[in-house]
């Protein structure tokens, strides 16, 4: 066969997108044997260390499945270390070895090192002995082309074959008479290497004089190789590193792919919706030997994991940005099932199904195993159901159609007893897709080298060499994909895991022809369990909705602001086709921290229903006592709350939840959350007494009704952002020698400044109307301030104009001070001079120009001047500092 029919490729992506990745070929130590050559340096010697036939490393222009067939190698080196380069292509035809700076586009950048032109005669490898010895001064080594970095970094290396970097020709290893140039010990070194090289070396050493190799520094995103012909065996082994720190070794044990690309990713084949397929695929059309398209619109995720030629060093792992130790997947939280139409909470009628939901502590993938035969085991052999896919950090939902692993409806158990479902989250998931490889009778081995804690038995019963695959037929959209799995040497369905220690996922008789065969492995988290009930008779049909309205506009701003009141309305109903009451029924509603509870009350209830409010409810916990929501019962409850200054400017979200059982299974706990209802609202910010308009469905379903895409939304409303706020209240606190100590807060009028709840009780003393005064009277004015916005107020300055027909008393408090300042106190805490001398206070004489915020005081309309006081660069808000958030400034004026 030619190159393209014998390719292991990624179908999706292009060279510019392949920034992470590769797969590997590895033999376990137990399979290597005693004939291994001593390992030195890093390079092609690692590809042939276990014998078999020699793979040629490609650099060519054509593509396979959208991936350019070239191997761009990468090497991590520290400043002052020496990178040694060599290949069997240097000096042959237009062959060369070139090194590029970290991260540059190698197609558009001049290399840092061009071995052929800058270091002629160096970097030339001609014998197997030189390949094994590595660079001089090691005994028998080749004379290297070298580069000494001045900065730490991941440098890029390309080896061009004798045909140069723009060739697309296969290597020609045949000769007359035969010289076994495809073997390990007789590497091809002539122009017949064409677009590839038979040998290459990248070795990092501490200096040019050193003979000690620094191993584990060389890796690649993917490797393009060619065996030169069919009927040859590849025994290479390579190492895979995942982003979350898992390390694998993969062995092919004699696979015969001719020309190929090896890579690794985290999802393998992809469903058209982007989810992991967890199946192999087949070419479409069926005569497509390149497997450039797969039946059903299935694609393959591009390369993602890194591939090394030796166990990766800690220095290289750190430079890549991966974890030095495997990141253990944390278990799923809040795992639960919610039944679909005709069901309620975790109950669903037969043939309906519903949704599983869970919170994931990290991005990754999940496996949900449903024990549909109720034997306490989780086994594909028992037709239990497996649901798998990728998950994001946070809330996730997974739809289940109510069927077992054989495609039959799961039936109700006696007494509506629950089934159990188990979820595990996966760490280090590694997929190894291979394409158009006809046979794999030896089977390959994949081994996790660093399982967390060194465990040999994982939480799901698997081991570090357990692999997974699924060769059963399946349907994607309307396309049935028939994989024709009849091979007797392996089970068709290995979703439950199968051992690869002695070779796994074997297939022969040309079964792999024109297929994309996916195999995967991972580390499972601890399992989390959830009950689900299938009903055939009695069932509750509890539904819930919730709205929120703008109840009181305290500051008459026509905007929703701090101190305004809102009111939630919650309605729960148990309506047709309900056939039984919801027992042990309790509604819970925890108000968010941005709200202060005012009151709650039942505003409507079906006659004869006995559910009552819990007397101790104050905004959190159970809203009602335990009761029964009978068939055709409804209950409506309102909760009134005040918006406090903890609002961060984000929408305020709230959702109630009810828990209950059924008459024939009272111990079962079902849950139903409220769905946001904006009936009657026509604007985003409603007028007082009307409901808020709710956002459109977010397509994240908790499962109350899979056919209703708006069934699970929390109520949301926005508060006008007030990142900071200073309230000011002015009083007359003294006339001549008589203090005015009356307290008139709160006032009888609606004034958001006077009536703010954060004022210290009794703090706002003084009179609003001082009565009649005569020339010569001394009137004392106090301006109270309070910072109670969402955040601290910055650079606060307060200006007060001296009243008309008055003059500022310059020595009201001592010979140089006519201004007093108090912070967090009912008496002055400091006296300020009248000059702009740095104490924050000053008297500005009109019409002299004055600073902000008193620009109007330089007008002839105000001939009496102004008091300007800078309170501070940052005045904390009341919720974070109740003492330093308030105070006053005080001055006196003489009536003219």
Coordinates of N, CA, C and O in Angstrom, one line a residue, residues 40 96 217 353 472 642 785:
X40 N 21.7 6.1 25.5 CA 22.4 7.4 25.6 C 21.8 8.4 24.8 O 21.2 8.1 23.7
X96 N 19.4 18.8 6.2 CA 19.9 19.8 7.1 C 19.3 19.5 8.5 O 18.3 18.8 8.6
X217 N 14.4 15.7 28.1 CA 14.2 17.1 27.6 C 13.5 17.2 26.3 O 13.1 18.3 25.9
X353 N -37.3 8.5 31.6 CA -35.9 8.9 31.9 C -35.9 10.3 32.6 O -36.9 10.7 33.2
X472 N -19.0 -1.5 19.4 CA -20.4 -1.8 19.1 C -20.9 -0.9 18.0 O -20.4 0.3 17.9
X642 N -35.4 43.4 51.9 CA -34.8 44.7 51.6 C -33.4 44.5 51.0 O -32.7 43.6 51.5
X785 N -21.9 62.9 57.5 CA -21.7 62.1 56.3 C -21.7 60.6 56.7 O -21.3 60.2 57.8

